[in-house]
PDB file of C-alpha atoms in Angstrom:
ATOM      1  CA  UNK A  26      24.650 -42.242 -16.288  1.00  0.00           C
ATOM      2  CA  UNK A  27      22.426 -41.528 -19.672  1.00  0.00           C
ATOM      3  CA  UNK A  28      23.524 -38.603 -21.319  1.00  0.00           C
ATOM      4  CA  UNK A  29      20.060 -38.349 -22.895  1.00  0.00           C
ATOM      5  CA  UNK A  30      17.763 -35.566 -21.907  1.00  0.00           C
ATOM      6  CA  UNK A  31      14.707 -36.114 -19.730  1.00  0.00           C
ATOM      7  CA  UNK A  32      12.233 -33.403 -18.890  1.00  0.00           C
ATOM      8  CA  UNK A  33      11.106 -34.778 -15.979  1.00  0.00           C
ATOM      9  CA  UNK A  34      14.666 -36.137 -14.736  1.00  0.00           C
ATOM     10  CA  UNK A  35      16.162 -32.566 -15.340  1.00  0.00           C
ATOM     11  CA  UNK A  36      13.185 -30.725 -13.471  1.00  0.00           C
ATOM     12  CA  UNK A  37      12.633 -33.372 -10.861  1.00  0.00           C
ATOM     13  CA  UNK A  38      14.499 -31.197  -7.980  1.00  0.00           C
ATOM     14  CA  UNK A  39      11.481 -28.684  -8.304  1.00  0.00           C
ATOM     15  CA  UNK A  40       8.984 -31.333  -6.709  1.00  0.00           C
ATOM     16  CA  UNK A  41       8.039 -30.294  -3.449  1.00  0.00           C
ATOM     17  CA  UNK A  42       8.219 -26.620  -4.179  1.00  0.00           C
ATOM     18  CA  UNK A  43       5.618 -27.358  -7.190  1.00  0.00           C
ATOM     19  CA  UNK A  44       3.699 -30.613  -7.879  1.00  0.00           C
ATOM     20  CA  UNK A  45       3.675 -32.734 -11.021  1.00  0.00           C
ATOM     21  CA  UNK A  46       0.406 -30.697 -12.273  1.00  0.00           C
ATOM     22  CA  UNK A  47       2.062 -27.388 -12.082  1.00  0.00           C
ATOM     23  CA  UNK A  48       5.366 -28.357 -13.075  1.00  0.00           C
ATOM     24  CA  UNK A  49       3.611 -29.766 -16.207  1.00  0.00           C
ATOM     25  CA  UNK A  50       2.131 -26.615 -16.182  1.00  0.00           C
ATOM     26  CA  UNK A  51       5.220 -24.982 -16.035  1.00  0.00           C
ATOM     27  CA  UNK A  52       6.260 -26.477 -19.175  1.00  0.00           C
ATOM     28  CA  UNK A  53       3.173 -25.515 -21.430  1.00  0.00           C
ATOM     29  CA  UNK A  54       3.821 -21.932 -20.315  1.00  0.00           C
ATOM     30  CA  UNK A  55       4.789 -19.144 -22.665  1.00  0.00           C
ATOM     31  CA  UNK A  56       7.234 -16.306 -21.147  1.00  0.00           C
ATOM     32  CA  UNK A  57       8.038 -13.092 -23.321  1.00  0.00           C
ATOM     33  CA  UNK A  58      11.314 -11.296 -22.047  1.00  0.00           C
ATOM     34  CA  UNK A  59      12.492  -8.669 -24.179  1.00  0.00           C
ATOM     35  CA  UNK A  60      16.248  -7.443 -23.785  1.00  0.00           C
ATOM     36  CA  UNK A  61      18.741 -10.178 -22.697  1.00  0.00           C
ATOM     37  CA  UNK A  62      21.315  -8.020 -21.381  1.00  0.00           C
ATOM     38  CA  UNK A  63      22.171  -7.381 -17.658  1.00  0.00           C
ATOM     39  CA  UNK A  64      18.880  -8.919 -15.781  1.00  0.00           C
ATOM     40  CA  UNK A  65      17.058 -10.368 -19.499  1.00  0.00           C
ATOM     41  CA  UNK A  66      20.122 -12.738 -19.973  1.00  0.00           C
ATOM     42  CA  UNK A  67      19.928 -13.882 -16.194  1.00  0.00           C
ATOM     43  CA  UNK A  68      16.018 -13.992 -16.603  1.00  0.00           C
ATOM     44  CA  UNK A  69      15.883 -16.498 -19.486  1.00  0.00           C
ATOM     45  CA  UNK A  70      18.561 -19.035 -17.797  1.00  0.00           C
ATOM     46  CA  UNK A  71      16.717 -19.030 -14.230  1.00  0.00           C
ATOM     47  CA  UNK A  72      12.953 -19.457 -16.037  1.00  0.00           C
ATOM     48  CA  UNK A  73      14.514 -21.942 -17.895  1.00  0.00           C
ATOM     49  CA  UNK A  74      15.911 -24.050 -14.862  1.00  0.00           C
ATOM     50  CA  UNK A  75      12.799 -23.627 -13.417  1.00  0.00           C
ATOM     51  CA  UNK A  76      11.278 -25.999 -16.510  1.00  0.00           C
ATOM     52  CA  UNK A  77       9.096 -23.136 -18.597  1.00  0.00           C
ATOM     53  CA  UNK A  78       8.992 -24.562 -21.689  1.00  0.00           C
ATOM     54  CA  UNK A  79       8.091 -21.721 -23.946  1.00  0.00           C
ATOM     55  CA  UNK A  80      10.007 -18.548 -24.473  1.00  0.00           C
ATOM     56  CA  UNK A  81       9.772 -15.597 -26.512  1.00  0.00           C
ATOM     57  CA  UNK A  82      13.210 -13.226 -26.947  1.00  0.00           C
ATOM     58  CA  UNK A  83      14.124 -10.198 -28.178  1.00  0.00           C
ATOM     59  CA  UNK A  84      17.522  -8.635 -28.503  1.00  0.00           C
ATOM     60  CA  UNK A  85      19.448  -7.122 -31.190  1.00  0.00           C
ATOM     61  CA  UNK A  86      22.718  -6.137 -29.386  1.00  0.00           C
ATOM     62  CA  UNK A  87      26.190  -7.967 -29.377  1.00  0.00           C
ATOM     63  CA  UNK A  88      28.359  -8.576 -26.572  1.00  0.00           C
ATOM     64  CA  UNK A  89      31.263  -6.831 -25.713  1.00  0.00           C
ATOM     65  CA  UNK A  90      33.955  -6.608 -22.863  1.00  0.00           C
ATOM     66  CA  UNK A  91      32.025  -4.060 -21.123  1.00  0.00           C
ATOM     67  CA  UNK A  92      29.093  -6.257 -19.974  1.00  0.00           C
ATOM     68  CA  UNK A  93      31.567  -8.805 -18.264  1.00  0.00           C
ATOM     69  CA  UNK A  94      30.624  -7.307 -15.086  1.00  0.00           C
ATOM     70  CA  UNK A  95      27.009  -8.193 -14.996  1.00  0.00           C
ATOM     71  CA  UNK A  96      25.851 -10.246 -18.054  1.00  0.00           C
ATOM     72  CA  UNK A  97      25.474 -14.044 -18.180  1.00  0.00           C
ATOM     73  CA  UNK A  98      26.386 -14.290 -21.653  1.00  0.00           C
ATOM     74  CA  UNK A  99      29.104 -12.234 -21.682  1.00  0.00           C
ATOM     75  CA  UNK A 100      32.822 -14.002 -21.807  1.00  0.00           C
ATOM     76  CA  UNK A 101      35.559 -14.187 -24.321  1.00  0.00           C
ATOM     77  CA  UNK A 102      33.733 -16.726 -26.334  1.00  0.00           C
ATOM     78  CA  UNK A 103      31.162 -14.486 -26.840  1.00  0.00           C
ATOM     79  CA  UNK A 104      33.044 -11.481 -27.372  1.00  0.00           C
ATOM     80  CA  UNK A 105      30.823  -9.624 -30.938  1.00  0.00           C
ATOM     81  CA  UNK A 106      28.149 -12.637 -31.029  1.00  0.00           C
ATOM     82  CA  UNK A 107      24.381 -11.321 -30.872  1.00  0.00           C
ATOM     83  CA  UNK A 108      23.040 -11.933 -27.311  1.00  0.00           C
ATOM     84  CA  UNK A 109      20.111 -13.360 -28.462  1.00  0.00           C
ATOM     85  CA  UNK A 110      21.905 -16.213 -30.073  1.00  0.00           C
ATOM     86  CA  UNK A 111      24.196 -16.906 -27.192  1.00  0.00           C
ATOM     87  CA  UNK A 112      21.354 -16.875 -25.164  1.00  0.00           C
ATOM     88  CA  UNK A 113      18.994 -19.059 -27.023  1.00  0.00           C
ATOM     89  CA  UNK A 114      21.988 -21.687 -27.448  1.00  0.00           C
ATOM     90  CA  UNK A 115      22.522 -21.766 -23.402  1.00  0.00           C
ATOM     91  CA  UNK A 116      18.627 -21.699 -22.498  1.00  0.00           C
ATOM     92  CA  UNK A 117      18.393 -25.031 -25.216  1.00  0.00           C
ATOM     93  CA  UNK A 118      21.587 -26.491 -23.413  1.00  0.00           C
ATOM     94  CA  UNK A 119      19.798 -26.485 -20.286  1.00  0.00           C
ATOM     95  CA  UNK A 120      16.219 -27.626 -21.915  1.00  0.00           C
ATOM     96  CA  UNK A 121      16.891 -29.335 -25.651  1.00  0.00           C
ATOM     97  CA  UNK A 122      12.848 -28.831 -25.671  1.00  0.00           C
ATOM     98  CA  UNK A 123      12.663 -25.525 -24.792  1.00  0.00           C
ATOM     99  CA  UNK A 124      10.610 -23.793 -28.191  1.00  0.00           C
ATOM    100  CA  UNK A 125      12.361 -20.214 -28.543  1.00  0.00           C
ATOM    101  CA  UNK A 126      11.071 -17.954 -31.005  1.00  0.00           C
ATOM    102  CA  UNK A 127      13.471 -15.314 -31.101  1.00  0.00           C
ATOM    103  CA  UNK A 128      13.212 -11.366 -32.607  1.00  0.00           C
ATOM    104  CA  UNK A 129      16.671 -10.642 -33.287  1.00  0.00           C
ATOM    105  CA  UNK A 130      15.664  -7.066 -34.089  1.00  0.00           C
ATOM    106  CA  UNK A 131      14.204  -6.764 -31.036  1.00  0.00           C
ATOM    107  CA  UNK A 132      10.929  -5.108 -29.752  1.00  0.00           C
ATOM    108  CA  UNK A 133       9.278  -2.893 -32.326  1.00  0.00           C
ATOM    109  CA  UNK A 134       7.340   0.307 -30.769  1.00  0.00           C
ATOM    110  CA  UNK A 135       5.119   0.335 -33.439  1.00  0.00           C
ATOM    111  CA  UNK A 136       3.919  -3.389 -33.171  1.00  0.00           C
ATOM    112  CA  UNK A 137       4.834  -4.995 -29.859  1.00  0.00           C
ATOM    113  CA  UNK A 138       1.881  -7.365 -30.142  1.00  0.00           C
ATOM    114  CA  UNK A 139       3.805  -9.567 -32.724  1.00  0.00           C
ATOM    115  CA  UNK A 140       5.789 -10.217 -30.052  1.00  0.00           C
ATOM    116  CA  UNK A 141       3.848 -10.689 -27.137  1.00  0.00           C
ATOM    117  CA  UNK A 142       1.523 -13.304 -29.006  1.00  0.00           C
ATOM    118  CA  UNK A 143       0.511 -16.118 -26.962  1.00  0.00           C
ATOM    119  CA  UNK A 144       2.435 -15.253 -23.919  1.00  0.00           C
ATOM    120  CA  UNK A 145       0.778 -15.626 -20.604  1.00  0.00           C
ATOM    121  CA  UNK A 146       3.515 -13.440 -18.677  1.00  0.00           C
ATOM    122  CA  UNK A 147       6.088 -10.389 -19.680  1.00  0.00           C
ATOM    123  CA  UNK A 148       9.589 -10.198 -18.002  1.00  0.00           C
ATOM    124  CA  UNK A 149      10.967  -6.624 -18.975  1.00  0.00           C
ATOM    125  CA  UNK A 150      15.274  -7.220 -19.767  1.00  0.00           C
ATOM    126  CA  UNK A 151      15.074  -4.142 -21.918  1.00  0.00           C
ATOM    127  CA  UNK A 152      18.040  -1.741 -21.368  1.00  0.00           C
ATOM    128  CA  UNK A 153      17.330   0.921 -18.890  1.00  0.00           C
ATOM    129  CA  UNK A 154      16.975   3.858 -21.380  1.00  0.00           C
ATOM    130  CA  UNK A 155      15.144   1.796 -23.982  1.00  0.00           C
ATOM    131  CA  UNK A 156      11.867   4.354 -23.041  1.00  0.00           C
ATOM    132  CA  UNK A 157      10.172   3.759 -26.237  1.00  0.00           C
ATOM    133  CA  UNK A 158      10.218   0.254 -26.225  1.00  0.00           C
ATOM    134  CA  UNK A 159       9.469   0.063 -23.015  1.00  0.00           C
ATOM    135  CA  UNK A 160       6.373   1.862 -22.929  1.00  0.00           C
ATOM    136  CA  UNK A 161       4.816   0.692 -26.019  1.00  0.00           C
ATOM    137  CA  UNK A 162       5.586  -2.960 -24.517  1.00  0.00           C
ATOM    138  CA  UNK A 163       4.140  -2.591 -21.381  1.00  0.00           C
ATOM    139  CA  UNK A 164       1.056  -0.884 -23.019  1.00  0.00           C
ATOM    140  CA  UNK A 165       0.557  -3.744 -24.870  1.00  0.00           C
ATOM    141  CA  UNK A 166       0.793  -6.209 -22.155  1.00  0.00           C
ATOM    142  CA  UNK A 167      -2.155  -3.944 -20.449  1.00  0.00           C
ATOM    143  CA  UNK A 168      -4.564  -3.911 -23.763  1.00  0.00           C
ATOM    144  CA  UNK A 169      -3.492  -7.623 -24.579  1.00  0.00           C
ATOM    145  CA  UNK A 170      -4.489  -8.611 -20.735  1.00  0.00           C
ATOM    146  CA  UNK A 171      -1.114  -9.549 -20.304  1.00  0.00           C
ATOM    147  CA  UNK A 172       0.882  -9.364 -16.517  1.00  0.00           C
ATOM    148  CA  UNK A 173       4.074  -7.648 -16.840  1.00  0.00           C
ATOM    149  CA  UNK A 174       6.730  -8.030 -14.053  1.00  0.00           C
ATOM    150  CA  UNK A 175      10.022  -5.549 -14.348  1.00  0.00           C
ATOM    151  CA  UNK A 176      13.133  -6.294 -11.691  1.00  0.00           C
ATOM    152  CA  UNK A 177      15.835  -3.382 -11.537  1.00  0.00           C
ATOM    153  CA  UNK A 178      19.259  -4.009 -10.708  1.00  0.00           C
ATOM    154  CA  UNK A 179      19.962  -1.382  -7.827  1.00  0.00           C
ATOM    155  CA  UNK A 180      23.308  -1.317  -6.286  1.00  0.00           C
ATOM    156  CA  UNK A 181      23.280  -4.592  -4.393  1.00  0.00           C
ATOM    157  CA  UNK A 182      19.918  -5.086  -4.363  1.00  0.00           C
ATOM    158  CA  UNK A 183      16.955  -5.268  -6.633  1.00  0.00           C
ATOM    159  CA  UNK A 184      13.675  -2.956  -7.433  1.00  0.00           C
ATOM    160  CA  UNK A 185      10.623  -4.594  -8.136  1.00  0.00           C
ATOM    161  CA  UNK A 186       7.171  -3.721  -9.530  1.00  0.00           C
ATOM    162  CA  UNK A 187       4.429  -6.039 -11.313  1.00  0.00           C
ATOM    163  CA  UNK A 188       1.849  -4.491 -13.400  1.00  0.00           C
ATOM    164  CA  UNK A 189      -1.419  -6.644 -13.199  1.00  0.00           C
ATOM    165  CA  UNK A 190      -3.803  -6.006 -16.698  1.00  0.00           C
ATOM    166  CA  UNK A 191      -6.641  -5.356 -13.714  1.00  0.00           C
ATOM    167  CA  UNK A 192      -4.686  -2.770 -12.128  1.00  0.00           C
ATOM    168  CA  UNK A 193      -2.605   0.081 -12.516  1.00  0.00           C
ATOM    169  CA  UNK A 194      -0.951   0.243 -15.791  1.00  0.00           C
ATOM    170  CA  UNK A 195       3.029   1.049 -16.225  1.00  0.00           C
ATOM    171  CA  UNK A 196       1.924   4.869 -17.778  1.00  0.00           C
ATOM    172  CA  UNK A 197      -0.383   5.813 -15.182  1.00  0.00           C
ATOM    173  CA  UNK A 198       2.511   4.647 -12.271  1.00  0.00           C
ATOM    174  CA  UNK A 199       5.370   6.421 -14.094  1.00  0.00           C
ATOM    175  CA  UNK A 200       4.056   9.368 -15.806  1.00  0.00           C
ATOM    176  CA  UNK A 201       6.477   9.536 -18.603  1.00  0.00           C
ATOM    177  CA  UNK A 202       4.429  11.299 -20.955  1.00  0.00           C
ATOM    178  CA  UNK A 203       5.169  14.648 -22.457  1.00  0.00           C
ATOM    179  CA  UNK A 204       8.864  14.572 -20.978  1.00  0.00           C
ATOM    180  CA  UNK A 205      12.221  14.739 -22.261  1.00  0.00           C
ATOM    181  CA  UNK A 206      14.640  11.602 -21.861  1.00  0.00           C
ATOM    182  CA  UNK A 207      16.453  12.339 -19.142  1.00  0.00           C
ATOM    183  CA  UNK A 208      13.121  13.269 -16.926  1.00  0.00           C
ATOM    184  CA  UNK A 209      11.898  10.038 -18.536  1.00  0.00           C
ATOM    185  CA  UNK A 210      15.391   7.975 -16.721  1.00  0.00           C
ATOM    186  CA  UNK A 211      14.589  10.048 -13.118  1.00  0.00           C
ATOM    187  CA  UNK A 212      10.724   9.234 -13.394  1.00  0.00           C
ATOM    188  CA  UNK A 213      11.725   5.649 -14.318  1.00  0.00           C
ATOM    189  CA  UNK A 214      14.402   5.196 -11.316  1.00  0.00           C
ATOM    190  CA  UNK A 215      12.523   6.847  -8.695  1.00  0.00           C
ATOM    191  CA  UNK A 216       9.598   5.171  -9.559  1.00  0.00           C
ATOM    192  CA  UNK A 217      11.108   1.785  -9.388  1.00  0.00           C
ATOM    193  CA  UNK A 218      12.608   2.221  -5.736  1.00  0.00           C
ATOM    194  CA  UNK A 219      10.757   4.289  -3.963  1.00  0.00           C
ATOM    195  CA  UNK A 220      12.239   3.327  -1.054  1.00  0.00           C
ATOM    196  CA  UNK A 221      15.670   4.181  -1.928  1.00  0.00           C
ATOM    197  CA  UNK A 222      17.930   1.737  -0.178  1.00  0.00           C
ATOM    198  CA  UNK A 223      20.804   1.491  -2.444  1.00  0.00           C
ATOM    199  CA  UNK A 224      21.379   5.470  -2.099  1.00  0.00           C
ATOM    200  CA  UNK A 225      23.428   5.619   0.939  1.00  0.00           C
ATOM    201  CA  UNK A 226      26.240   3.096  -0.108  1.00  0.00           C
ATOM    202  CA  UNK A 227      27.006   4.857  -3.517  1.00  0.00           C
ATOM    203  CA  UNK A 228      30.412   6.296  -3.028  1.00  0.00           C
ATOM    204  CA  UNK A 229      30.761   8.018  -6.079  1.00  0.00           C
ATOM    205  CA  UNK A 230      27.285   9.721  -7.087  1.00  0.00           C
ATOM    206  CA  UNK A 231      29.081  11.072 -10.229  1.00  0.00           C
ATOM    207  CA  UNK A 232      29.258   8.106 -11.989  1.00  0.00           C
ATOM    208  CA  UNK A 233      25.398   8.068 -12.502  1.00  0.00           C
ATOM    209  CA  UNK A 234      24.813  10.234 -15.777  1.00  0.00           C
ATOM    210  CA  UNK A 235      21.423  10.014 -16.858  1.00  0.00           C
ATOM    211  CA  UNK A 236      22.124  12.608 -19.489  1.00  0.00           C
ATOM    212  CA  UNK A 237      24.812  10.586 -21.120  1.00  0.00           C
ATOM    213  CA  UNK A 238      23.179   7.160 -20.402  1.00  0.00           C
ATOM    214  CA  UNK A 239      25.633   5.623 -18.024  1.00  0.00           C
ATOM    215  CA  UNK A 240      25.177   4.128 -14.478  1.00  0.00           C
ATOM    216  CA  UNK A 241      27.391   1.543 -12.234  1.00  0.00           C
ATOM    217  CA  UNK A 242      25.946  -1.893 -11.930  1.00  0.00           C
ATOM    218  CA  UNK A 243      26.829  -5.060 -10.031  1.00  0.00           C
ATOM    219  CA  UNK A 244      26.156  -9.037 -10.870  1.00  0.00           C
ATOM    220  CA  UNK A 245      24.747  -8.905  -7.216  1.00  0.00           C
ATOM    221  CA  UNK A 246      21.679  -7.060  -8.670  1.00  0.00           C
ATOM    222  CA  UNK A 247      21.257  -8.819 -11.878  1.00  0.00           C
ATOM    223  CA  UNK A 248      21.015 -12.239 -10.188  1.00  0.00           C
ATOM    224  CA  UNK A 249      18.615 -10.951  -7.197  1.00  0.00           C
ATOM    225  CA  UNK A 250      16.936  -9.559 -10.333  1.00  0.00           C
ATOM    226  CA  UNK A 251      16.607 -13.098 -11.679  1.00  0.00           C
ATOM    227  CA  UNK A 252      15.263 -14.422  -8.444  1.00  0.00           C
ATOM    228  CA  UNK A 253      12.885 -11.866  -7.429  1.00  0.00           C
ATOM    229  CA  UNK A 254      11.073 -11.794 -10.670  1.00  0.00           C
ATOM    230  CA  UNK A 255      11.018 -15.811 -11.569  1.00  0.00           C
ATOM    231  CA  UNK A 256       8.977 -16.013  -8.073  1.00  0.00           C
ATOM    232  CA  UNK A 257       6.523 -13.268  -9.410  1.00  0.00           C
ATOM    233  CA  UNK A 258       6.270 -15.043 -12.982  1.00  0.00           C
ATOM    234  CA  UNK A 259       5.466 -18.558 -11.495  1.00  0.00           C
ATOM    235  CA  UNK A 260       2.954 -17.195  -8.657  1.00  0.00           C
ATOM    236  CA  UNK A 261       1.396 -15.701 -11.875  1.00  0.00           C
ATOM    237  CA  UNK A 262       1.741 -18.495 -13.961  1.00  0.00           C
ATOM    238  CA  UNK A 263       0.291 -21.106 -11.231  1.00  0.00           C
ATOM    239  CA  UNK A 264      -1.780 -18.898  -9.933  1.00  0.00           C
ATOM    240  CA  UNK A 265      -0.767 -19.130  -6.347  1.00  0.00           C
ATOM    241  CA  UNK A 266       0.737 -16.734  -4.109  1.00  0.00           C
ATOM    242  CA  UNK A 267       0.393 -12.676  -3.346  1.00  0.00           C
ATOM    243  CA  UNK A 268       1.136 -10.932  -5.949  1.00  0.00           C
ATOM    244  CA  UNK A 269       0.920  -7.111  -5.042  1.00  0.00           C
ATOM    245  CA  UNK A 270       0.632  -5.068  -8.364  1.00  0.00           C
ATOM    246  CA  UNK A 271       1.648  -1.589  -9.088  1.00  0.00           C
ATOM    247  CA  UNK A 272       1.379   0.841  -6.919  1.00  0.00           C
ATOM    248  CA  UNK A 273       3.099  -1.584  -4.478  1.00  0.00           C
ATOM    249  CA  UNK A 274       6.328  -1.639  -5.077  1.00  0.00           C
ATOM    250  CA  UNK A 275       9.537  -3.731  -3.518  1.00  0.00           C
ATOM    251  CA  UNK A 276      13.034  -3.354  -3.011  1.00  0.00           C
ATOM    252  CA  UNK A 277      15.047  -5.511  -1.666  1.00  0.00           C
ATOM    253  CA  UNK A 278      19.107  -4.713  -1.063  1.00  0.00           C
ATOM    254  CA  UNK A 279      21.653  -7.543   0.275  1.00  0.00           C
ATOM    255  CA  UNK A 280      23.963  -4.934   1.370  1.00  0.00           C
ATOM    256  CA  UNK A 281      22.052  -3.094   4.064  1.00  0.00           C
ATOM    257  CA  UNK A 282      19.978  -6.501   4.404  1.00  0.00           C
ATOM    258  CA  UNK A 283      17.125  -4.592   4.345  1.00  0.00           C
ATOM    259  CA  UNK A 284      13.295  -5.117   2.190  1.00  0.00           C
ATOM    260  CA  UNK A 285      10.629  -2.394   2.028  1.00  0.00           C
ATOM    261  CA  UNK A 286       7.397  -2.570   0.498  1.00  0.00           C
ATOM    262  CA  UNK A 287       6.339   0.671  -0.631  1.00  0.00           C
ATOM    263  CA  UNK A 288       2.446   1.633  -1.343  1.00  0.00           C
ATOM    264  CA  UNK A 289       2.259   4.776  -3.799  1.00  0.00           C
ATOM    265  CA  UNK A 290      -1.348   5.405  -5.394  1.00  0.00           C
ATOM    266  CA  UNK A 291      -0.929   7.412  -8.073  1.00  0.00           C
ATOM    267  CA  UNK A 292       2.413   6.330  -8.758  1.00  0.00           C
ATOM    268  CA  UNK A 293       4.749   9.723  -9.638  1.00  0.00           C
ATOM    269  CA  UNK A 294       1.991  11.773  -8.902  1.00  0.00           C
ATOM    270  CA  UNK A 295       2.169  10.767  -5.291  1.00  0.00           C
ATOM    271  CA  UNK A 296       3.644  13.618  -3.059  1.00  0.00           C
ATOM    272  CA  UNK A 297       6.482  11.567  -1.688  1.00  0.00           C
ATOM    273  CA  UNK A 298       7.518  10.748  -5.336  1.00  0.00           C
ATOM    274  CA  UNK A 299       7.307  14.195  -6.082  1.00  0.00           C
ATOM    275  CA  UNK A 300       9.135  15.072  -3.287  1.00  0.00           C
ATOM    276  CA  UNK A 301      12.071  12.698  -4.444  1.00  0.00           C
ATOM    277  CA  UNK A 302      11.986  13.976  -7.977  1.00  0.00           C
ATOM    278  CA  UNK A 303      12.317  17.549  -7.273  1.00  0.00           C
ATOM    279  CA  UNK A 304      15.793  16.210  -5.148  1.00  0.00           C
ATOM    280  CA  UNK A 305      16.470  14.167  -8.136  1.00  0.00           C
ATOM    281  CA  UNK A 306      16.241  17.128 -10.702  1.00  0.00           C
ATOM    282  CA  UNK A 307      18.865  19.246  -7.789  1.00  0.00           C
ATOM    283  CA  UNK A 308      21.155  16.552  -7.876  1.00  0.00           C
ATOM    284  CA  UNK A 309      21.144  16.080 -12.056  1.00  0.00           C
ATOM    285  CA  UNK A 310      21.634  19.698 -11.920  1.00  0.00           C
ATOM    286  CA  UNK A 311      24.984  19.304  -9.926  1.00  0.00           C
ATOM    287  CA  UNK A 312      26.267  17.061 -12.083  1.00  0.00           C
ATOM    288  CA  UNK A 313      26.730  19.379 -15.150  1.00  0.00           C
ATOM    289  CA  UNK A 314      28.919  21.149 -13.023  1.00  0.00           C
ATOM    290  CA  UNK A 315      32.597  20.235 -13.776  1.00  0.00           C
ATOM    291  CA  UNK A 316      33.740  17.064 -11.940  1.00  0.00           C
ATOM    292  CA  UNK A 317      37.772  16.379 -10.949  1.00  0.00           C
ATOM    293  CA  UNK A 318      37.926  12.719  -9.635  1.00  0.00           C
ATOM    294  CA  UNK A 319      40.326  13.662  -6.800  1.00  0.00           C
ATOM    295  CA  UNK A 320      37.600  15.837  -5.597  1.00  0.00           C
ATOM    296  CA  UNK A 321      36.374  13.966  -2.702  1.00  0.00           C
ATOM    297  CA  UNK A 322      33.715  16.527  -1.414  1.00  0.00           C
ATOM    298  CA  UNK A 323      32.200  16.784  -5.020  1.00  0.00           C
ATOM    299  CA  UNK A 324      31.878  12.782  -5.459  1.00  0.00           C
ATOM    300  CA  UNK A 325      30.093  12.451  -1.946  1.00  0.00           C
ATOM    301  CA  UNK A 326      28.119  15.206  -1.924  1.00  0.00           C
TER     302      UNK A 326
END
């Protein structure tokens, strides 16, 4: 067997699901990914294995031991190394011909256009709490005519939203303007998963602390995110397959073996969303009360 890289051979097993012409189109396509942590790194490597040939990636963080449970680039050999450096190496190890433009300072909330220049699809991998960068990047996508995909790891499942430049914008859906960071976090979480499939098996709700920017996660959720986001990205790039943009959302939960599509006209202005937000605020007030790890009643309330 030859050790020389050959694009056609490397991605030949994609054929059948894609035609040769479609695989060639993926090779010419450009995908931008901001954030290379839990979901962003998995997005990059999944899309690289689909044969997508050009990437624009952004991240300013380094790997730590606390990333081991969910981030594909996190291991002892990469602790303290820049995430963007590690993930670019891994993607080029899959496809040495890949054209990868790196933004090691992350995405500038003031100038997202430079990051998005020339891309066909944007895939969101930003940290959950990176609201300023996320809002400006999605707004730029809408203005520049670039479809944007976001998939959130929720327990052992994923919530998926696609924003079309011809449809509802990120801000119209989530309604984050004018709210503090805790309220933005709640609105983002509720908007990502209106069905709330993950909530019944959260055995220790007190571990979600939006005010402290902390919450539990699993690799199961991150891997599912990469799969559903990649499928939507491929459909957008090839122009085939149904893509339901916001206010449509999808949540799949592997733990509960359930999938739900939701349609929320008005996004977080929808009456059901307002009700869920009100309940979420009540839960946040409970979290402000002192908690003892041995207090089972409070932990499961």
